[in-house]
Amino acid sequence: MNSHFNFSLVMKFTIFRFRINGSDGGCASCPDAASAPAVPPALTGTKMVLPSGIAGWVALRSDESFVNISLQAEWEAYIADGTMVVRMDGCRVRGSKPDSTTVTRRRGACSVEEVVKRNQVWEVIDTGNDDDYTMHDLYAYFLENYKCFKFGLITCDYRLYGFDGALNAGNLMTAVSFFVDDNILETNEDDAIIKMTITTEKSGLVKPRLIPFLPNLTGLIN
């Protein structure tokens, strides 16, 4: 009787230990916390609060990339040969990037959900146009050809979001989805708008880069 009782306890203990090792979140735990990278230095520059507000966008043909993004002449050369478009007008353009959306997947029977995709949605609303309605042509062009371009977004204080290159060289963000629509509201007191939505994929935060010469570019659309 005692032998059977002891055997039952051993079996229950063994099963209990097996379940802990298989489903306690070990698949998602840090494998070696002591070897984690050092925390990067923070607030090393002048302390400030970054304002929101998207005032423009950049589209660079996907077969081109910046050799030195900090050179105004390189921007203007791309604009002049038609491989880049810069639309920036804080008086007629506004936009935002709300919370990113994530796609998760549970890859193992005992694992927790893992983030396998992160989508960032950038929305631009443009109220500018002319009496030839050429802005409709511009946005319709990118709706048709967005896969051939990479994109960046510009804030009111000339921060560029979307440049992901090492040092000064590299390219902008690939759009995995692109949508353009024109919205006409109920009364003539409201503006007719063109809305552009660009969806990009990026694993982490999109760090901005200040491009102070943007308002002085030759050939930008404003």
mmCIF file of C-alpha atoms in Angstrom:
data_model
loop_
_atom_site.group_PDB
_atom_site.id
_atom_site.type_symbol
_atom_site.label_atom_id
_atom_site.label_comp_id
_atom_site.label_asym_id
_atom_site.label_seq_id
_atom_site.Cartn_x
_atom_site.Cartn_y
_atom_site.Cartn_z
ATOM 1 C CA MET A 1 0.000 0.000 0.000
ATOM 2 C CA ASN A 2 2.762 2.379 0.901
ATOM 3 C CA SER A 3 4.680 1.402 -2.249
ATOM 4 C CA HIS A 4 1.685 2.240 -4.439
ATOM 5 C CA PHE A 5 1.193 5.555 -2.615
ATOM 6 C CA ASN A 6 4.817 6.555 -3.098
ATOM 7 C CA PHE A 7 4.722 5.583 -6.788
ATOM 8 C CA SER A 8 1.633 7.767 -7.321
ATOM 9 C CA LEU A 9 3.321 10.753 -5.723
ATOM 10 C CA VAL A 10 6.384 10.305 -7.924
ATOM 11 C CA MET A 11 4.234 10.124 -11.067
ATOM 12 C CA LYS A 12 2.242 13.212 -10.154
ATOM 13 C CA PHE A 13 5.424 15.132 -9.375
ATOM 14 C CA THR A 14 6.979 14.063 -12.647
ATOM 15 C CA ILE A 15 3.945 15.105 -14.660
ATOM 16 C CA PHE A 16 3.818 18.418 -12.794
ATOM 17 C CA ARG A 17 7.460 19.158 -13.575
ATOM 18 C CA PHE A 18 6.961 18.272 -17.225
ATOM 19 C CA ARG A 19 4.077 20.687 -17.590
ATOM 20 C CA ILE A 20 6.000 23.559 -16.029
ATOM 21 C CA ASN A 21 8.978 23.078 -18.334
ATOM 22 C CA GLY A 22 6.753 22.893 -21.390
ATOM 23 C CA SER A 23 4.295 25.737 -20.842
ATOM 24 C CA ASP A 24 5.689 28.316 -18.426
ATOM 25 C CA GLY A 25 6.566 30.793 -21.151
ATOM 26 C CA GLY A 26 10.121 29.566 -21.550
ATOM 27 C CA CYS A 27 9.785 29.954 -25.331
ATOM 28 C CA ALA A 28 9.423 33.702 -24.851
ATOM 29 C CA SER A 29 11.900 34.248 -22.024
ATOM 30 C CA CYS A 30 15.298 35.918 -22.433
ATOM 31 C CA PRO A 31 17.835 33.141 -23.094
ATOM 32 C CA ASP A 32 20.691 34.957 -21.349
ATOM 33 C CA ALA A 33 19.772 38.195 -19.635
ATOM 34 C CA ALA A 34 23.340 38.784 -18.465
ATOM 35 C CA SER A 35 24.446 38.995 -22.117
ATOM 36 C CA ALA A 36 21.794 41.522 -23.149
ATOM 37 C CA PRO A 37 23.206 44.555 -24.965
ATOM 38 C CA ALA A 38 24.002 47.622 -22.886
ATOM 39 C CA VAL A 39 21.265 50.235 -22.587
ATOM 40 C CA PRO A 40 22.048 53.055 -25.077
ATOM 41 C CA PRO A 41 22.746 56.563 -23.764
ATOM 42 C CA ALA A 42 19.678 58.827 -23.703
ATOM 43 C CA LEU A 43 19.093 62.588 -23.729
ATOM 44 C CA THR A 44 22.618 63.271 -24.928
ATOM 45 C CA GLY A 45 21.544 66.220 -27.062
ATOM 46 C CA THR A 46 19.538 69.358 -26.300
ATOM 47 C CA LYS A 47 16.363 68.406 -24.450
ATOM 48 C CA MET A 48 13.199 69.177 -26.382
ATOM 49 C CA VAL A 49 9.645 68.056 -27.124
ATOM 50 C CA LEU A 50 9.083 66.945 -30.708
ATOM 51 C CA PRO A 51 5.966 68.463 -32.284
ATOM 52 C CA SER A 52 3.568 66.354 -34.322
ATOM 53 C CA GLY A 53 2.086 67.168 -37.701
ATOM 54 C CA ILE A 54 2.954 65.724 -41.100
ATOM 55 C CA ALA A 55 3.378 68.534 -43.614
ATOM 56 C CA GLY A 56 4.667 66.627 -46.616
ATOM 57 C CA TRP A 57 6.031 63.480 -48.179
ATOM 58 C CA VAL A 58 8.894 62.217 -50.318
ATOM 59 C CA ALA A 59 8.810 59.516 -52.975
ATOM 60 C CA LEU A 60 12.123 58.242 -54.376
ATOM 61 C CA ARG A 61 12.191 55.698 -57.180
ATOM 62 C CA SER A 62 13.067 52.319 -55.716
ATOM 63 C CA ASP A 63 16.081 51.707 -57.950
ATOM 64 C CA GLU A 64 17.750 54.839 -56.551
ATOM 65 C CA SER A 65 19.153 55.503 -53.086
ATOM 66 C CA PHE A 66 20.854 58.366 -51.304
ATOM 67 C CA VAL A 67 24.627 58.510 -51.447
ATOM 68 C CA ASN A 68 24.604 61.396 -48.980
ATOM 69 C CA ILE A 69 21.170 62.420 -47.774
ATOM 70 C CA SER A 70 22.589 65.503 -46.081
ATOM 71 C CA LEU A 71 23.481 67.143 -49.423
ATOM 72 C CA GLN A 72 20.857 69.471 -50.876
ATOM 73 C CA ALA A 73 22.394 69.094 -54.342
ATOM 74 C CA GLU A 74 21.658 65.360 -54.336
ATOM 75 C CA TRP A 75 17.995 65.949 -53.519
ATOM 76 C CA GLU A 76 17.694 68.538 -56.267
ATOM 77 C CA ALA A 77 19.422 66.266 -58.785
ATOM 78 C CA TYR A 78 16.874 63.507 -58.121
ATOM 79 C CA ILE A 79 14.013 65.991 -58.401
ATOM 80 C CA ALA A 80 15.394 67.431 -61.640
ATOM 81 C CA ASP A 81 15.740 64.039 -63.352
ATOM 82 C CA GLY A 82 12.261 62.959 -62.268
ATOM 83 C CA THR A 83 13.274 60.116 -59.940
ATOM 84 C CA MET A 84 12.064 61.888 -56.787
ATOM 85 C CA VAL A 85 8.991 63.898 -55.849
ATOM 86 C CA VAL A 86 8.813 66.100 -52.764
ATOM 87 C CA ARG A 87 5.386 67.486 -51.842
ATOM 88 C CA MET A 88 5.581 69.783 -48.801
ATOM 89 C CA ASP A 89 3.120 72.471 -47.844
ATOM 90 C CA GLY A 90 2.209 72.812 -44.188
ATOM 91 C CA CYS A 91 -0.543 75.264 -45.154
ATOM 92 C CA ARG A 92 -2.394 72.694 -47.292
ATOM 93 C CA VAL A 93 -1.081 69.277 -46.176
ATOM 94 C CA ARG A 94 -1.608 67.525 -42.876
ATOM 95 C CA GLY A 95 -1.186 63.968 -41.707
ATOM 96 C CA SER A 96 -0.623 61.554 -38.871
ATOM 97 C CA LYS A 97 0.621 58.110 -37.888
ATOM 98 C CA PRO A 98 -1.562 56.477 -35.232
ATOM 99 C CA ASP A 99 -0.700 53.306 -33.318
ATOM 100 C CA SER A 100 0.975 50.593 -35.337
ATOM 101 C CA THR A 101 -0.896 47.356 -35.891
ATOM 102 C CA THR A 102 0.698 43.989 -35.238
ATOM 103 C CA VAL A 103 0.139 40.457 -36.473
ATOM 104 C CA THR A 104 0.968 37.691 -33.999
ATOM 105 C CA ARG A 105 1.388 33.965 -34.388
ATOM 106 C CA ARG A 106 1.601 31.126 -31.906
ATOM 107 C CA ARG A 107 4.284 28.934 -33.429
ATOM 108 C CA GLY A 108 4.490 26.147 -30.876
ATOM 109 C CA ALA A 109 2.034 24.206 -28.753
ATOM 110 C CA CYS A 110 3.577 25.513 -25.542
ATOM 111 C CA SER A 111 4.729 28.932 -26.719
ATOM 112 C CA VAL A 112 3.224 32.357 -26.306
ATOM 113 C CA GLU A 113 2.223 34.532 -29.250
ATOM 114 C CA GLU A 114 5.057 36.197 -31.145
ATOM 115 C CA VAL A 115 4.820 39.386 -33.181
ATOM 116 C CA VAL A 116 5.586 38.367 -36.765
ATOM 117 C CA LYS A 117 4.619 41.591 -38.528
ATOM 118 C CA ARG A 118 4.267 45.240 -37.564
ATOM 119 C CA ASN A 119 2.447 47.632 -39.865
ATOM 120 C CA GLN A 120 2.746 51.386 -39.620
ATOM 121 C CA VAL A 121 0.052 53.411 -41.349
ATOM 122 C CA TRP A 122 0.834 56.964 -42.433
ATOM 123 C CA GLU A 123 -2.102 59.122 -43.474
ATOM 124 C CA VAL A 124 -1.707 62.299 -45.512
ATOM 125 C CA ILE A 125 -4.571 64.692 -46.272
ATOM 126 C CA ASP A 126 -3.983 67.204 -49.048
ATOM 127 C CA THR A 127 -6.336 70.130 -49.643
ATOM 128 C CA GLY A 128 -4.133 71.837 -52.231
ATOM 129 C CA ASN A 129 -4.933 71.876 -55.940
ATOM 130 C CA ASP A 130 -5.094 74.161 -58.979
ATOM 131 C CA ASP A 131 -7.664 74.978 -61.641
ATOM 132 C CA ASP A 132 -6.345 72.135 -63.835
ATOM 133 C CA TYR A 133 -6.882 69.682 -60.949
ATOM 134 C CA THR A 134 -3.363 68.354 -61.475
ATOM 135 C CA MET A 135 -3.046 67.082 -57.903
ATOM 136 C CA HIS A 136 -5.533 64.392 -58.835
ATOM 137 C CA ASP A 137 -3.140 63.320 -61.581
ATOM 138 C CA LEU A 138 -0.189 63.291 -59.179
ATOM 139 C CA TYR A 139 -1.850 61.114 -56.549
ATOM 140 C CA ALA A 140 -3.404 58.858 -59.178
ATOM 141 C CA TYR A 141 0.084 58.291 -60.571
ATOM 142 C CA PHE A 142 1.416 57.079 -57.235
ATOM 143 C CA LEU A 143 -1.652 54.918 -56.681
ATOM 144 C CA GLU A 144 -0.785 53.154 -59.919
ATOM 145 C CA ASN A 145 3.003 53.067 -59.463
ATOM 146 C CA TYR A 146 3.670 53.027 -55.712
ATOM 147 C CA LYS A 147 5.548 49.700 -55.929
ATOM 148 C CA CYS A 148 8.237 51.478 -57.922
ATOM 149 C CA PHE A 149 8.899 54.055 -55.182
ATOM 150 C CA LYS A 150 9.995 54.280 -51.566
ATOM 151 C CA PHE A 151 8.538 56.867 -49.211
ATOM 152 C CA GLY A 152 9.357 59.255 -46.404
ATOM 153 C CA LEU A 153 7.195 61.666 -44.392
ATOM 154 C CA ILE A 154 8.085 65.241 -43.442
ATOM 155 C CA THR A 155 6.986 67.114 -40.318
ATOM 156 C CA CYS A 156 6.371 70.846 -39.960
ATOM 157 C CA ASP A 157 9.869 71.374 -38.562
ATOM 158 C CA TYR A 158 11.536 69.417 -41.422
ATOM 159 C CA ARG A 159 12.124 66.103 -39.696
ATOM 160 C CA LEU A 160 12.169 63.257 -42.202
ATOM 161 C CA TYR A 161 10.718 59.911 -41.121
ATOM 162 C CA GLY A 162 11.524 56.843 -43.143
ATOM 163 C CA PHE A 163 15.208 57.071 -43.971
ATOM 164 C CA ASP A 164 16.722 53.812 -42.815
ATOM 165 C CA GLY A 165 20.244 53.925 -44.123
ATOM 166 C CA ALA A 166 23.615 53.508 -42.471
ATOM 167 C CA LEU A 167 25.376 56.809 -41.985
ATOM 168 C CA ASN A 168 24.242 59.115 -44.824
ATOM 169 C CA ALA A 169 23.615 56.445 -47.466
ATOM 170 C CA GLY A 170 20.489 54.343 -47.963
ATOM 171 C CA ASN A 171 16.883 54.396 -49.023
ATOM 172 C CA LEU A 172 13.408 55.233 -47.753
ATOM 173 C CA MET A 173 10.505 52.992 -46.669
ATOM 174 C CA THR A 174 8.862 50.430 -48.911
ATOM 175 C CA ALA A 175 5.068 50.671 -49.051
ATOM 176 C CA VAL A 176 3.409 47.288 -48.575
ATOM 177 C CA SER A 177 0.028 48.889 -49.167
ATOM 178 C CA PHE A 178 -0.987 52.201 -50.715
ATOM 179 C CA PHE A 179 -4.392 53.824 -51.032
ATOM 180 C CA VAL A 180 -5.604 57.126 -52.431
ATOM 181 C CA ASP A 181 -9.126 58.529 -52.353
ATOM 182 C CA ASP A 182 -10.838 61.883 -52.825
ATOM 183 C CA ASN A 183 -13.357 62.938 -50.200
ATOM 184 C CA ILE A 184 -16.092 65.464 -50.845
ATOM 185 C CA LEU A 185 -18.026 66.586 -47.783
ATOM 186 C CA GLU A 186 -21.577 67.861 -47.501
ATOM 187 C CA THR A 187 -21.276 71.648 -47.733
ATOM 188 C CA ASN A 188 -19.188 74.211 -49.541
ATOM 189 C CA GLU A 189 -17.866 75.333 -46.170
ATOM 190 C CA ASP A 190 -15.802 72.157 -46.100
ATOM 191 C CA ASP A 191 -12.723 71.400 -48.165
ATOM 192 C CA ALA A 192 -12.528 68.748 -50.819
ATOM 193 C CA ILE A 193 -9.528 66.610 -49.942
ATOM 194 C CA ILE A 194 -7.276 63.955 -51.382
ATOM 195 C CA LYS A 195 -6.319 61.323 -48.821
ATOM 196 C CA MET A 196 -3.223 59.164 -49.221
ATOM 197 C CA THR A 197 -2.583 56.197 -46.928
ATOM 198 C CA ILE A 198 0.825 54.529 -46.955
ATOM 199 C CA THR A 199 1.372 51.302 -45.019
ATOM 200 C CA THR A 200 4.958 50.332 -44.234
ATOM 201 C CA GLU A 201 6.562 47.500 -42.281
ATOM 202 C CA LYS A 202 9.288 48.201 -39.749
ATOM 203 C CA SER A 203 10.349 46.150 -36.765
ATOM 204 C CA GLY A 204 11.046 49.062 -34.428
ATOM 205 C CA LEU A 205 10.570 52.775 -33.996
ATOM 206 C CA VAL A 206 10.961 55.064 -36.985
ATOM 207 C CA LYS A 207 13.679 57.472 -35.942
ATOM 208 C CA PRO A 208 13.496 60.936 -37.536
ATOM 209 C CA ARG A 209 16.300 62.826 -39.179
ATOM 210 C CA LEU A 210 16.430 66.607 -39.448
ATOM 211 C CA ILE A 211 16.812 67.894 -43.023
ATOM 212 C CA PRO A 212 16.916 71.683 -42.524
ATOM 213 C CA PHE A 213 17.233 72.617 -46.207
ATOM 214 C CA LEU A 214 13.913 71.006 -47.243
ATOM 215 C CA PRO A 215 11.975 74.300 -47.582
ATOM 216 C CA ASN A 216 14.706 75.655 -49.861
ATOM 217 C CA LEU A 217 14.685 72.783 -52.353
ATOM 218 C CA THR A 218 14.403 73.695 -55.993
ATOM 219 C CA GLY A 219 11.562 71.752 -57.586
ATOM 220 C CA LEU A 220 9.561 70.718 -54.548
ATOM 221 C CA ILE A 221 5.765 70.826 -54.956
ATOM 222 C CA ASN A 222 4.283 73.406 -52.618
#
